[in-house]
Short mmCIF file of C-alpha atoms in Angstrom, two decimals:
data_model
loop_
_atom_site.label_atom_id
_atom_site.label_comp_id
_atom_site.label_asym_id
_atom_site.label_seq_id
_atom_site.Cartn_x
_atom_site.Cartn_y
_atom_site.Cartn_z
CA MET A 1 -0.10 -0.16 0.15
CA THR A 2 1.39 3.31 -1.09
CA TYR A 3 1.24 6.43 1.32
CA LEU A 4 -2.25 8.44 0.93
CA ASP A 5 -3.36 5.94 -1.49
CA VAL A 6 -6.93 4.87 -1.92
CA GLN A 7 -6.74 1.29 -1.75
CA ALA A 8 -9.20 -0.94 -0.12
CA PRO A 9 -8.06 -3.56 2.42
CA ALA A 10 -7.74 -7.09 1.21
CA GLN A 11 -10.77 -9.34 1.59
CA LYS A 12 -11.22 -12.55 3.65
CA ILE A 13 -13.53 -14.97 3.89
CA TRP A 14 -13.24 -16.26 7.49
CA PRO A 15 -14.62 -13.03 8.85
CA ALA A 16 -17.33 -13.02 6.22
CA LEU A 17 -18.57 -16.67 7.50
CA PHE A 18 -18.51 -15.80 11.00
CA ALA A 19 -20.29 -12.75 10.57
CA GLY A 20 -22.91 -14.74 8.11
CA ILE A 21 -23.51 -17.46 11.03
CA SER A 22 -23.81 -14.56 13.46
CA LEU A 23 -26.33 -12.97 11.33
CA PHE A 24 -28.10 -16.46 10.87
CA ILE A 25 -28.19 -16.77 14.75
CA ALA A 26 -29.56 -13.44 15.32
CA GLY A 27 -32.16 -13.84 12.43
CA ALA A 28 -33.39 -17.05 14.41
CA VAL A 29 -33.49 -14.99 17.59
CA THR A 30 -35.94 -12.07 16.16
CA VAL A 31 -38.92 -14.87 16.75
CA SER A 32 -38.17 -14.28 20.43
CA GLY A 33 -38.83 -11.46 22.68
CA VAL A 34 -39.19 -10.13 26.10
CA ASN A 35 -42.26 -8.76 28.10
CA MET A 36 -41.56 -5.97 30.20
CA PHE A 37 -43.65 -3.15 32.11
CA GLY A 38 -46.57 -4.81 30.69
CA THR A 39 -45.48 -4.43 26.84
CA ARG A 40 -43.71 -6.66 24.54
CA PHE A 41 -40.46 -5.57 23.35
CA GLY A 42 -39.45 -7.68 20.04
CA PHE A 43 -35.99 -8.60 18.85
CA GLY A 44 -36.56 -7.74 15.35
CA PHE A 45 -33.82 -5.21 15.05
CA LEU A 46 -31.07 -7.53 16.66
CA PRO A 47 -29.63 -8.64 13.24
CA LEU A 48 -29.00 -5.09 12.22
CA LEU A 49 -26.63 -5.07 15.15
CA VAL A 50 -24.51 -7.64 13.41
CA LEU A 51 -24.71 -5.56 10.31
CA ALA A 52 -23.56 -2.45 12.00
CA ILE A 53 -20.29 -4.41 13.16
CA TRP A 54 -20.03 -5.90 10.24
CA PRO A 55 -16.05 -6.67 9.71
CA ARG A 56 -14.12 -4.39 7.22
CA ARG A 57 -12.11 -7.20 5.72
CA ALA A 58 -14.82 -9.52 5.07
CA ASN A 59 -15.16 -10.95 1.67
CA ARG A 60 -17.64 -8.79 0.06
CA LEU A 61 -19.63 -11.34 -2.05
CA VAL A 62 -19.51 -13.91 0.65
CA SER A 63 -21.08 -11.45 2.82
CA LEU A 64 -23.64 -10.53 0.18
CA PHE A 65 -24.62 -14.15 -0.16
CA PHE A 66 -24.86 -14.57 3.57
CA ILE A 67 -26.70 -11.77 4.07
CA PHE A 68 -29.52 -12.35 1.44
CA LEU A 69 -29.76 -15.95 2.64
CA ALA A 70 -30.01 -14.93 6.47
CA GLY A 71 -32.80 -12.37 5.26
CA ILE A 72 -34.92 -15.10 3.68
CA PHE A 73 -34.33 -17.04 6.59
CA THR A 74 -35.29 -14.48 9.03
CA ASP A 75 -38.70 -13.85 7.34
CA TRP A 76 -39.35 -18.10 7.01
CA ALA A 77 -38.65 -18.02 10.85
CA THR A 78 -40.77 -15.21 11.70
CA GLY A 79 -43.56 -16.02 9.06
CA GLY A 80 -43.24 -12.46 7.72
CA VAL A 81 -43.23 -11.26 4.06
CA MET A 82 -40.65 -13.17 2.30
CA GLY A 83 -38.21 -10.98 0.78
CA GLN A 84 -38.53 -8.14 3.19
CA SER A 85 -35.88 -8.82 5.95
CA SER A 86 -33.39 -9.78 2.93
CA LEU A 87 -34.31 -6.72 1.10
CA VAL A 88 -33.63 -4.61 4.60
CA PHE A 89 -30.64 -6.13 5.07
CA VAL A 90 -28.89 -5.82 1.82
CA LEU A 91 -29.88 -2.40 1.26
CA VAL A 92 -28.54 -1.63 4.84
CA TRP A 93 -25.24 -3.50 4.35
CA GLY A 94 -24.98 -1.81 0.82
CA LEU A 95 -25.29 1.78 1.96
CA MET A 96 -23.36 1.54 4.75
CA ARG A 97 -20.30 0.14 3.46
CA PRO A 98 -18.26 -1.57 6.02
CA GLU A 99 -15.13 -1.45 4.04
CA LEU A 100 -14.88 2.30 4.52
CA ARG A 101 -15.55 2.84 7.90
CA SER A 102 -12.83 3.49 10.70
CA ALA A 103 -11.22 0.62 13.00
CA PRO A 104 -11.80 0.56 15.92
CA PHE A 105 -15.16 2.05 16.17
CA ALA A 106 -15.35 5.60 17.41
CA PRO A 107 -18.52 5.80 19.67
CA LEU A 108 -20.25 8.97 18.18
CA GLY A 109 -19.44 7.70 14.81
CA LEU A 110 -21.15 4.07 15.65
CA GLY A 111 -23.88 6.22 17.37
CA LEU A 112 -24.64 7.82 14.19
CA MET A 113 -24.26 5.14 11.88
CA TRP A 114 -26.76 3.07 14.12
CA ILE A 115 -29.22 5.62 14.19
CA ALA A 116 -29.12 6.02 10.38
CA ILE A 117 -29.54 2.00 10.06
CA CYS A 118 -32.70 1.96 11.90
CA GLY A 119 -34.01 4.76 10.12
CA LEU A 120 -33.13 3.23 6.98
CA ALA A 121 -34.49 -0.06 8.03
CA SER A 122 -37.81 1.41 9.18
CA LEU A 123 -38.42 3.18 6.22
CA ILE A 124 -37.92 0.08 3.92
CA MET A 125 -39.93 -2.31 6.32
CA SER A 126 -42.63 0.26 6.05
CA MET A 127 -42.49 0.90 2.45
CA SER A 128 -42.36 -2.90 1.69
CA GLY A 129 -45.16 -3.58 4.04
CA TYR A 130 -47.50 -1.01 3.07
CA PHE A 131 -46.90 -2.28 -0.58
CA VAL A 132 -47.89 -6.05 0.24
CA TYR A 133 -50.57 -5.16 2.99
CA SER A 134 -51.68 -1.69 1.96
CA VAL A 135 -51.54 -0.72 5.77
CA GLY A 136 -49.03 1.10 7.60
CA PRO A 137 -46.80 -0.50 10.23
CA ASN A 138 -47.25 -0.32 13.69
CA PHE A 139 -44.83 2.16 15.03
CA ALA A 140 -45.17 1.50 18.57
CA VAL A 141 -43.77 -1.89 17.60
CA LEU A 142 -40.94 -0.50 15.49
CA GLY A 143 -39.87 2.04 18.39
CA ARG A 144 -39.95 -0.52 20.89
CA GLN A 145 -37.93 -2.93 18.76
CA ILE A 146 -35.36 -0.17 18.25
CA ILE A 147 -35.02 0.73 21.80
CA ILE A 148 -34.29 -2.98 22.71
CA ALA A 149 -31.50 -3.14 20.19
CA THR A 150 -30.41 0.23 20.97
CA LEU A 151 -29.86 -1.27 24.68
CA CYS A 152 -28.01 -4.23 23.30
CA LEU A 153 -25.68 -2.45 21.00
CA PRO A 154 -23.07 -1.87 23.95
CA VAL A 155 -23.23 -5.43 25.05
CA VAL A 156 -22.84 -6.68 21.51
CA MET A 157 -19.70 -4.29 21.03
CA LEU A 158 -18.36 -5.62 24.21
CA LEU A 159 -18.94 -9.18 22.94
CA ARG A 160 -17.36 -8.60 19.85
CA ARG A 161 -14.11 -6.75 21.58
CA GLY A 162 -13.98 -9.96 23.51
CA LEU A 163 -14.04 -12.34 20.43
CA ALA A 164 -11.74 -10.07 18.49
CA MET A 165 -9.28 -10.21 21.39
CA ARG A 166 -9.34 -13.96 21.75
CA ILE A 167 -8.39 -14.33 17.96
CA ASN A 168 -5.12 -12.02 18.48
CA ASP A 169 -6.96 -9.08 17.81
CA ASP A 170 -6.31 -9.41 14.65
CA GLU A 171 -6.80 -6.70 11.83
CA ASP A 172 -8.87 -8.84 9.84
CA TRP A 173 -11.92 -9.30 12.43
CA ARG A 174 -12.05 -5.55 13.14
CA MET B 1 -5.56 -4.65 -9.13
CA ARG B 2 -6.41 -1.65 -7.41
CA GLY B 3 -9.14 -1.53 -9.82
CA ARG B 4 -10.83 -4.38 -8.78
CA GLU B 5 -10.58 -3.93 -5.10
CA ARG B 6 -12.42 -0.90 -5.30
CA PRO B 7 -15.00 -0.84 -2.66
CA ASN B 8 -18.58 -1.96 -3.94
CA GLY B 9 -16.79 -2.05 -7.54
CA GLY B 10 -17.54 -4.46 -10.13
CA ILE B 11 -19.05 -7.63 -9.43
CA THR B 12 -20.21 -6.60 -5.92
CA ARG B 13 -22.27 -3.97 -7.20
CA PHE B 14 -23.62 -6.32 -9.76
CA ALA B 15 -24.60 -8.57 -6.91
CA LEU B 16 -26.04 -6.06 -4.79
CA LEU B 17 -28.21 -5.08 -7.60
CA VAL B 18 -29.38 -8.55 -8.27
CA THR B 19 -30.19 -9.57 -4.77
CA ILE B 20 -32.32 -6.00 -4.21
CA LEU B 21 -34.13 -6.81 -7.41
CA LEU B 22 -34.65 -10.41 -6.31
CA SER B 23 -36.04 -9.24 -2.70
CA SER B 24 -38.30 -6.88 -4.45
CA LEU B 25 -39.57 -9.66 -6.93
CA LEU B 26 -40.11 -11.94 -3.78
CA ILE B 27 -41.92 -8.98 -2.13
CA SER B 28 -44.15 -8.17 -5.09
CA LEU B 29 -45.22 -11.85 -5.55
CA GLN B 30 -47.21 -11.79 -2.20
CA ARG B 31 -48.97 -8.60 -2.68
CA GLY B 32 -52.52 -9.71 -2.49
CA ALA B 33 -51.57 -13.26 -2.37
CA GLU B 34 -53.21 -15.44 0.21
CA ARG B 35 -50.94 -16.12 2.88
CA GLN B 36 -49.77 -19.67 2.45
CA SER B 37 -47.06 -21.65 4.27
CA SER B 38 -44.47 -23.36 2.49
CA PHE B 39 -42.28 -26.80 3.50
CA LEU B 40 -39.32 -24.53 3.88
CA GLU B 41 -40.75 -22.02 6.15
CA THR B 42 -42.10 -25.08 8.19
CA SER B 43 -38.53 -26.32 8.25
CA THR B 44 -36.78 -23.27 9.19
CA GLN B 45 -39.50 -23.19 12.15
CA GLU B 46 -38.25 -26.29 13.00
CA THR B 47 -34.86 -25.56 13.23
CA VAL B 48 -35.09 -22.25 14.88
CA ALA B 49 -37.18 -24.19 17.78
CA PRO B 50 -34.56 -25.45 19.91
CA LEU B 51 -32.61 -22.18 20.09
CA VAL B 52 -35.60 -20.17 20.65
CA THR B 53 -36.58 -22.85 23.66
CA ALA B 54 -33.10 -22.24 24.95
CA LEU B 55 -33.50 -18.43 24.88
CA ALA B 56 -36.86 -18.59 26.36
CA VAL B 57 -35.34 -19.70 29.72
CA PRO B 58 -33.45 -16.50 30.51
CA LEU B 59 -36.10 -14.35 29.31
CA ARG B 60 -38.71 -15.55 31.24
CA TYR B 61 -36.80 -15.03 34.08
CA VAL B 62 -36.33 -11.32 33.34
CA GLU B 63 -40.01 -11.22 32.47
CA GLY B 64 -40.87 -12.95 35.95
CA ILE B 65 -38.81 -10.14 37.72
CA PHE B 66 -40.85 -7.46 36.16
CA SER B 67 -44.54 -9.08 36.78
CA ASP B 68 -42.96 -10.09 40.30
CA ILE B 69 -42.60 -6.00 40.60
CA LYS B 70 -45.67 -5.28 39.50
CA ASP B 71 -47.84 -8.07 41.12
CA ARG B 72 -46.61 -6.96 44.21
CA ARG B 73 -47.43 -3.27 43.59
CA THR B 74 -50.90 -4.12 42.88
CA ALA B 75 -51.64 -7.19 45.24
CA PHE B 76 -53.58 -5.34 47.94
CA ALA B 77 -55.91 -4.10 45.22
CA ASP B 78 -56.17 -7.32 43.41
CA ASN B 79 -56.73 -9.20 46.68
CA LYS B 80 -59.85 -6.91 47.23
CA GLU B 81 -61.40 -7.21 43.79
CA LEU B 82 -60.70 -10.85 44.00
CA LEU B 83 -62.84 -11.31 46.99
CA ASN B 84 -65.68 -9.13 45.68
CA GLU B 85 -65.42 -11.42 42.52
CA VAL B 86 -65.69 -14.74 44.67
CA ALA B 87 -68.89 -13.15 46.43
CA MET B 88 -70.30 -12.48 43.20
CA LEU B 89 -69.38 -15.51 41.67
CA ARG B 90 -70.92 -17.97 44.25
CA GLU B 91 -74.02 -15.85 43.66
CA ARG B 92 -73.88 -16.58 40.27
CA GLN B 93 -72.65 -20.63 40.64
CA ALA B 94 -76.05 -21.16 42.28
CA ARG B 95 -78.22 -19.46 39.42
CA TYR B 96 -76.47 -21.31 36.94
CA ASP B 97 -76.94 -24.57 38.95
CA ASN B 98 -80.81 -23.83 39.01
CA LEU B 99 -80.71 -22.79 35.37
CA ALA B 100 -78.75 -26.01 34.28
CA MET B 101 -81.25 -28.32 35.78
CA LYS B 102 -84.35 -26.38 33.89
CA VAL B 103 -82.50 -26.42 30.80
CA ALA B 104 -81.61 -29.80 31.01
CA ARG B 105 -85.31 -30.45 31.86
CA TYR B 106 -86.34 -28.64 28.69
CA GLU B 107 -83.55 -30.52 26.67
CA ALA B 108 -85.13 -33.81 27.52
CA ILE B 109 -88.68 -32.71 26.71
CA LEU B 110 -87.86 -31.25 23.61
CA GLY B 111 -84.92 -33.48 22.50
CA VAL B 112 -82.93 -31.06 21.33
CA ASP B 113 -78.94 -31.24 20.91
CA THR B 114 -77.38 -27.98 22.12
CA GLU B 115 -73.69 -29.19 22.37
CA THR B 116 -71.27 -26.04 21.38
CA GLU B 117 -68.96 -28.37 19.71
CA ILE B 118 -65.95 -27.34 21.68
CA PRO B 119 -63.52 -30.23 21.78
CA LEU B 120 -62.94 -31.27 25.42
CA ARG B 121 -59.70 -32.49 24.72
CA LYS B 122 -57.12 -30.16 24.90
CA ILE B 123 -53.60 -30.16 23.75
CA ALA B 124 -51.38 -28.21 26.01
CA ALA B 125 -48.19 -26.29 24.43
CA ARG B 126 -46.00 -23.75 25.57
CA ALA B 127 -45.41 -20.60 23.53
CA ILE B 128 -41.83 -20.46 22.84
CA GLY B 129 -41.40 -17.40 20.46
CA GLU B 130 -43.72 -14.51 19.80
CA THR B 131 -43.42 -12.58 16.64
CA ASP B 132 -44.66 -9.18 17.13
CA GLY B 133 -43.69 -7.24 14.21
CA PRO B 134 -44.87 -4.08 12.71
CA PHE B 135 -46.82 -6.16 10.14
CA VAL B 136 -46.77 -9.65 11.72
CA ARG B 137 -48.26 -10.93 14.97
CA SER B 138 -47.87 -14.95 15.29
CA LEU B 139 -46.81 -17.30 17.77
CA LEU B 140 -44.44 -20.27 17.82
CA LEU B 141 -45.80 -23.30 19.85
CA ASN B 142 -43.54 -26.41 20.99
CA VAL B 143 -46.65 -28.77 19.49
CA GLY B 144 -46.86 -29.99 15.95
CA THR B 145 -48.61 -32.67 13.84
CA ASP B 146 -46.63 -35.49 16.04
CA ASP B 147 -49.15 -33.98 19.06
CA ASP B 148 -52.14 -34.41 16.50
CA VAL B 149 -52.29 -30.17 15.86
CA LYS B 150 -53.77 -29.65 12.49
CA ILE B 151 -53.85 -26.24 10.09
CA GLY B 152 -56.78 -24.24 11.60
CA ASN B 153 -57.15 -25.83 15.12
CA PRO B 154 -58.21 -22.93 17.49
CA VAL B 155 -55.48 -21.71 20.21
CA MET B 156 -56.62 -20.71 23.40
CA SER B 157 -55.32 -19.06 26.83
CA THR B 158 -57.11 -18.80 30.22
CA ASN B 159 -58.32 -15.47 29.04
CA GLY B 160 -59.76 -16.51 25.79
CA LEU B 161 -59.25 -17.23 22.03
CA VAL B 162 -55.65 -16.42 20.80
CA GLY B 163 -55.66 -17.29 17.47
CA HIS B 164 -55.79 -20.46 14.85
CA VAL B 165 -52.87 -22.56 13.85
CA ILE B 166 -51.77 -21.41 10.30
CA ASN B 167 -48.75 -23.74 10.28
CA ALA B 168 -47.88 -27.25 11.52
CA GLY B 169 -44.54 -29.05 11.54
CA PRO B 170 -43.97 -32.35 13.28
CA ARG B 171 -42.83 -30.64 16.64
CA THR B 172 -43.92 -26.99 16.14
CA ALA B 173 -47.11 -24.83 15.09
CA ARG B 174 -47.35 -21.48 14.21
CA VAL B 175 -50.40 -19.46 15.49
CA LEU B 176 -51.91 -16.54 13.45
CA ARG B 177 -53.11 -14.04 16.32
CA LEU B 178 -56.25 -12.47 16.16
CA SER B 179 -54.72 -8.84 15.73
CA ASP B 180 -52.49 -10.19 12.84
CA LEU B 181 -53.55 -8.27 9.56
CA ASN B 182 -54.61 -11.72 7.66
CA SER B 183 -56.85 -12.92 10.69
CA ARG B 184 -60.20 -12.76 9.84
CA ILE B 185 -63.01 -14.96 12.04
CA ALA B 186 -66.91 -15.09 12.11
CA VAL B 187 -68.06 -13.94 15.43
CA THR B 188 -71.55 -13.34 17.25
CA SER B 189 -72.55 -11.10 20.00
CA VAL B 190 -73.84 -12.99 23.17
CA ARG B 191 -76.30 -10.44 24.11
CA SER B 192 -78.28 -9.91 20.52
CA GLY B 193 -76.75 -12.80 18.35
CA ALA B 194 -75.76 -10.35 15.59
CA THR B 195 -73.05 -11.60 13.47
CA ALA B 196 -69.61 -10.12 12.33
CA ILE B 197 -66.40 -10.67 11.10
CA LEU B 198 -63.67 -9.91 13.14
CA ALA B 199 -60.79 -8.35 11.05
CA GLY B 200 -57.03 -8.02 12.32
CA ASP B 201 -55.60 -4.63 11.34
CA ASN B 202 -52.37 -4.38 12.68
CA THR B 203 -53.98 -2.67 15.94
CA PRO B 204 -54.23 -4.01 19.39
CA LEU B 205 -58.06 -3.63 18.88
CA PRO B 206 -59.31 -5.48 15.81
CA LYS B 207 -62.46 -3.97 13.74
CA LEU B 208 -65.70 -5.69 13.56
CA SER B 209 -66.65 -5.54 9.79
CA PHE B 210 -69.62 -7.12 7.74
CA MET B 211 -71.73 -6.35 10.62
CA SER B 212 -75.27 -8.50 10.07
CA GLN B 213 -77.25 -5.87 12.24
CA ARG B 214 -75.13 -2.74 12.64
CA GLU B 215 -77.75 -1.53 15.33
CA ASN B 216 -77.73 -4.66 17.45
CA TRP B 217 -73.96 -4.14 18.29
CA ILE B 218 -73.00 -1.89 21.09
CA ALA B 219 -69.83 -1.43 23.22
CA GLY B 220 -69.69 -3.75 26.05
CA ASP B 221 -71.21 -6.84 24.26
CA ARG B 222 -69.38 -9.86 24.70
CA VAL B 223 -68.13 -11.38 21.51
CA ILE B 224 -67.63 -15.01 21.01
CA SER B 225 -66.66 -17.29 17.73
CA SER B 226 -69.95 -17.88 15.92
CA GLY B 227 -68.80 -21.09 14.17
CA ASP B 228 -70.55 -19.78 10.92
CA ASP B 229 -67.00 -19.92 9.03
CA GLY B 230 -66.87 -23.89 9.93
CA PHE B 231 -63.28 -23.00 10.92
CA LEU B 232 -63.84 -22.75 14.69
CA PRO B 233 -66.40 -24.00 16.77
CA ARG B 234 -68.99 -21.90 18.29
CA GLY B 235 -68.78 -20.07 21.65
CA LEU B 236 -64.96 -19.62 22.26
CA GLN B 237 -64.41 -16.42 24.30
CA VAL B 238 -63.12 -13.40 22.00
CA GLY B 239 -63.40 -10.27 23.66
CA HIS B 240 -65.89 -7.15 24.51
CA VAL B 241 -66.84 -4.58 21.89
CA VAL B 242 -65.52 -1.29 22.27
CA ASN B 243 -66.25 2.18 20.44
CA GLY B 244 -63.29 2.65 17.81
CA GLU B 245 -62.23 6.04 15.87
CA ASN B 246 -64.72 7.13 13.24
CA GLY B 247 -67.75 5.40 14.97
CA GLY B 248 -66.44 2.12 14.03
CA LEU B 249 -66.58 -0.79 16.35
CA ARG B 250 -63.75 -2.93 17.72
CA VAL B 251 -63.22 -5.43 19.97
CA ARG B 252 -60.78 -5.51 23.21
CA LEU B 253 -59.49 -8.96 22.98
CA SER B 254 -60.00 -11.18 26.14
CA SER B 255 -56.31 -12.98 25.27
CA GLY B 256 -54.73 -9.04 25.09
CA SER B 257 -51.54 -8.16 24.58
CA ALA B 258 -50.85 -10.10 27.95
CA GLN B 259 -47.90 -12.38 28.02
CA LEU B 260 -48.40 -15.58 27.02
CA ASP B 261 -47.22 -18.95 28.02
CA TRP B 262 -48.71 -21.78 28.16
CA VAL B 263 -51.88 -22.11 26.10
CA TRP B 264 -53.85 -24.79 24.54
CA VAL B 265 -54.66 -26.11 20.92
CA SER B 266 -58.46 -27.33 20.73
CA PRO B 267 -58.24 -30.31 17.87
CA TYR B 268 -61.41 -29.26 16.24
CA HIS B 269 -62.13 -30.61 12.77
CA LYS B 270 -63.62 -27.92 10.48
CA ILE B 271 -67.09 -28.80 8.88
CA LYS B 272 -66.57 -30.17 5.56
CA ALA B 273 -68.94 -28.60 2.72
CA PRO B 274 -70.85 -31.61 0.68
CA SER B 275 -69.56 -32.48 -2.25
CA ASP B 276 -71.74 -32.03 -5.66
CA GLY B 277 -72.29 -36.09 -5.66
CA GLU B 278 -73.09 -36.44 -1.80
CA LEU B 279 -76.91 -36.17 -0.28
CA THR B 280 -77.63 -34.98 2.93
CA SER B 281 -79.42 -37.51 5.01
CA ALA B 282 -82.62 -35.18 4.25
CA GLN B 283 -82.35 -35.27 0.60
CA GLN B 284 -82.02 -39.08 0.66
CA SER B 285 -84.95 -39.18 2.69
CA GLU B 286 -86.73 -37.12 0.34
CA ILE B 287 -86.23 -39.26 -2.50
CA GLY B 288 -86.82 -42.34 -0.81
CA GLU B 289 -83.14 -43.79 -0.38
CA THR B 290 -81.90 -45.47 2.79
CA PRO B 291 -78.52 -44.03 4.08
#
C-alpha cells in the first residue's frame, strides 16, 4: 500500500463466514422477545446490530450471499413477508459500506451510524409492508424493537471486542 | 489490481443489484396473495425452535422479575377485587346450577342437541416464540403434527381465543393471532346474536366488519366465535366490543397483549362442505333412499 493511496483492505472469507453465521443466529432470535412493563419488546432489530459491526475485511461477495440468505431465513422463521428482511439487510449493508468505516469504532460514529441504520430499516420495512398489505406499520412496535436493539448495542460491542481479542486482535476481525 | 479492489466495485455492485431485485420480486409476488406456508418455512420454524426454547429460559426469568414487581405493587387491590368477584361468582354459581337443571329438563322434553362443538380434549402447548412485528403477529408453539395439531385448530389461553394454527411441522406450530393483518374470524354478540367478521388490522383492537345488524352491536357486548365460518367451533371467548375511532366498532381481545406462556390447542375438525355428488340425509329421505 502506498502512502495516501485509496486502496481498499484485502478481503477475507473467514470474517465473512463468521459474521454470516452470527447473522443467521440473530435472525433466529428475532422470533423471540421479552415482556416488560406490560408490553412486549421484540428482537426484530437485533440482526441489524450484526450488520452495523460487520468486519471491514470480510469478503464482499461471500458477505452479500450470507446476508441475502439470512434475510430469507429470518422471514421464514418469523412468518413475515418473504424478501422483506433480505431487502432490508442487503440495502443496509450496501449503503453502510463496512469497508469504508474506521477501525476501531468511534463511539459517536457508531451511534450516528446506528441511528441511520434504524431509520433506513424502518423506512424500507414500512414501504415494503405497505406495498404488500396496503396498511401502515405499527410504529409503536417498531419503536420498541429499536429501543431493545439500542440497549443491546454496547453488549454486542463488548462481546465483539472480547472475541476479537481472543483471535489475537487481528486486523481482519475489526 | 487496485481497480478490482475498489469498494463496492464491479461484481459486488452487480450482485448487490441482483439481490435487491430478487428481494423486491419476492415481495411483489406476495402482494394481495393468500398467506400460504411452504415446506421451507415449516423446516426453518423447526430448526429455530430449539434455539428459541433455550433462549426462552433466561427471558422468562427476566419477565418474572418485572411481573413480580408489578404483582407486588397491585397485590392489595387485586386481593380486594378478587374477594368481591368470589362473592359475586358464588351467587352466580347458584343461579347457574338452577338454570342448568331447568335447561336439562327442557332439552329432555324437546329432544334438542345444544352441544357447542368445543372439543373437550385440549393439547397443552408452550408459546416458545412470539413474533410481534410491525406487520406480523404470530406465536410459535412447541407442539406439532406429532401431537395431533392440525392447520386451522383454534388456540386458547386462560383468558380466551388467541388465534388459529396456520402452519404445523412435526414438533412446532405457528399461530396467527387475532390482531394479525391476515386474521379473519366469524363472531357473534352474546347479547343480541348479531354476527360479524372480526378482522385484524395491525392494531391491538381488531375491527368488526360485515356486521349483519349494525344496530344490534353496542359497546360492552361480549363477543364469542359464531362458528359460521366452519373453521372454529361456536362459543369461544373472544372479547368485548369497544367504540373505535371514526364511529367504528372494535373488540378488546380477552387474550389481549398479555404475556403468553402456556396455551392449549383444541383439536377441532372443521365442518366439511358436502360435495356435489354427495346427498344429505334429508335429501336421501326425500327421494326415498336409505342412508
